[in-house]
């Protein structure tokens, strides 16, 4: 679902912030290593790809005035009785983002953690959930980027009202 969000909204970020260059990796859109902001969205079921990519980009950018925004999920906030690779991956990403954002280096690290998102890839949304839209999640990313230089929003969770 977040992949669809990123693909739909990537160019809108550039329009909203014409003085900032963006990099992204979703499988469809490739990373721009010269970017000011990197949207970390490379989740794949059988790997720790987002976590690995976060550490890799951070290592390159830690002393630069740049921003990494990872797309996580609130799924880790809820207990699950079954094996859920997606949940475990997102919990690891939460932990990695929190750790890197607390190191005090120049690079800002943030994570946006949405709940259910209404995209064409998500056909499992329960009927009683009024899912978030891609625009709402993109607005959260824009909010993070709109903060003054001395502010870093480490974690922004957004969920539909039930």
C-alpha positions as a printed Julia matrix, in Angstrom:
162×3 Matrix{Float64}:
   0.0     0.0    0.0
   2.75    2.48   0.8
   4.4     1.73  -2.55
   1.28    2.99  -4.28
   1.31    6.05  -2.04
   4.91    6.82  -2.9
   4.42    6.37  -6.63
   1.31    8.56  -6.57
   2.82   11.32  -4.45
   6.53   11.4   -5.23
   6.24   14.12  -7.87
   3.84   16.14  -5.72
   6.53   16.45  -3.04
   8.85   18.0   -5.6
   6.11   20.47  -6.57
   5.41   21.35  -2.92
   9.11   21.85  -2.17
  10.77   23.02  -5.4
  14.07   23.83  -3.63
  14.39   20.26  -2.24
  15.47   17.28  -4.31
  13.93   13.9   -3.44
  15.24   10.38  -3.66
  13.12    7.25  -3.36
  13.27    3.52  -3.89
  10.09    1.51  -4.32
  10.98   -0.88  -7.11
   9.37    1.46  -9.65
  11.18    4.66  -8.69
  14.9     4.5   -8.02
  17.02    6.35  -5.44
  18.53    9.72  -6.3
  21.81    9.73  -4.33
  22.2    13.49  -4.67
  18.79   14.16  -3.07
  18.16   16.29   0.02
  15.35   13.99   1.2
  15.15   10.22   0.85
  11.78    8.46   1.12
  12.63    4.96   2.38
   9.95    2.64   1.08
  11.66   -0.53  -0.11
   9.8    -3.18   1.89
   9.99   -6.71   0.52
   8.41   -9.63   2.37
  11.44  -11.85   2.87
  14.1    -9.25   3.6
  14.88   -6.5    6.04
  15.27   -4.22   3.04
  13.86   -1.03   4.55
  15.95   -1.39   7.69
  19.1    -2.2    5.7
  18.48    0.7    3.34
  17.88    3.08   6.25
  21.24    2.18   7.77
  23.01    2.41   4.39
  21.64    5.86   3.5
  22.14    7.12   7.05
  25.78    6.03   7.05
  26.34    8.07   3.87
  24.31   11.08   5.05
  24.89   11.24   8.82
  27.1    14.35   8.58
  24.98   16.12   5.97
  21.97   18.39   6.34
  19.58   15.88   4.76
  16.43   14.02   5.78
  15.43   10.37   5.64
  11.73    9.6    5.99
  10.84    5.93   6.31
   7.35    4.62   5.72
   6.45    2.38   8.61
   3.15    1.2   10.0
   1.18    1.2   13.24
   0.74   -2.57  12.8
   3.45   -3.16  15.4
   1.38   -1.39  18.03
  -1.1    -4.24  18.05
  -0.6    -7.75  19.37
  -0.82  -10.59  16.89
  -1.18  -14.34  17.55
   0.12  -15.32  14.13
   3.44  -15.06  12.31
   3.37  -11.73  10.52
   6.52  -10.83   8.6
   5.21   -7.39   7.69
   4.52   -6.55  11.35
   7.94   -7.77  12.49
   9.69   -5.84   9.73
   7.88   -2.61  10.6
   8.68   -3.03  14.32
  12.38   -3.4   13.39
  12.12   -0.28  11.22
  10.55    1.65  14.12
  13.44    0.63  16.38
  16.11    1.46  13.81
  14.56    4.87  13.07
  14.33    5.73  16.77
  17.93    4.68  17.33
  19.36    6.67  14.41
  17.28    9.77  15.14
  18.67    9.86  18.7
  22.37    9.8   17.7
  22.55   13.57  17.32
  24.12   13.66  13.88
  23.27   16.26  11.24
  20.98   14.01   9.18
  17.35   14.0   10.37
  15.62   10.61  10.55
  11.82   10.39  10.7
   9.27    7.65  10.32
   5.65    8.03   9.21
   3.52    5.22  10.62
   0.09    5.09   8.96
  -2.75    2.74   9.73
  -5.02    1.33   7.01
  -4.55    3.13   3.69
  -7.07    3.02   0.87
  -5.03    2.1   -2.21
  -5.62   -0.18  -5.16
  -3.12   -2.64  -3.62
  -5.0    -3.0   -0.35
  -8.05   -5.24  -0.65
  -8.0    -6.4    2.99
  -9.31   -3.27   4.69
 -12.16   -4.26   7.03
 -15.56   -2.83   6.11
 -15.84   -0.95   9.41
 -12.59    0.99   8.79
 -12.66    4.37   7.09
  -9.13    3.98   5.68
  -6.7     6.84   5.21
  -6.12    8.2    1.74
  -2.74    8.48   0.06
  -3.17   12.27   0.2
  -3.51   12.17   3.98
  -0.29   10.21   4.36
   1.48   12.49   1.89
   0.28   15.46   3.96
   1.96   13.91   7.01
   5.24   13.71   5.09
   4.82   17.32   3.97
   4.21   18.29   7.6
   7.52   16.69   8.62
   9.36   18.5    5.82
   7.71   21.83   6.71
   9.33   22.04  10.13
  12.09   24.54  10.88
  15.7    23.33  10.68
  15.95   22.97  14.45
  12.98   20.53  14.62
  13.02   16.82  13.84
   9.78   14.88  14.07
  11.1    11.44  14.89
   7.84    9.52  14.7
   4.45   10.47  13.29
   1.66    7.92  13.64
  -1.61    8.54  11.81
  -4.65    6.32  11.89
  -8.21    6.51  10.67
 -10.77    7.31  13.33
 -12.76    4.22  14.13
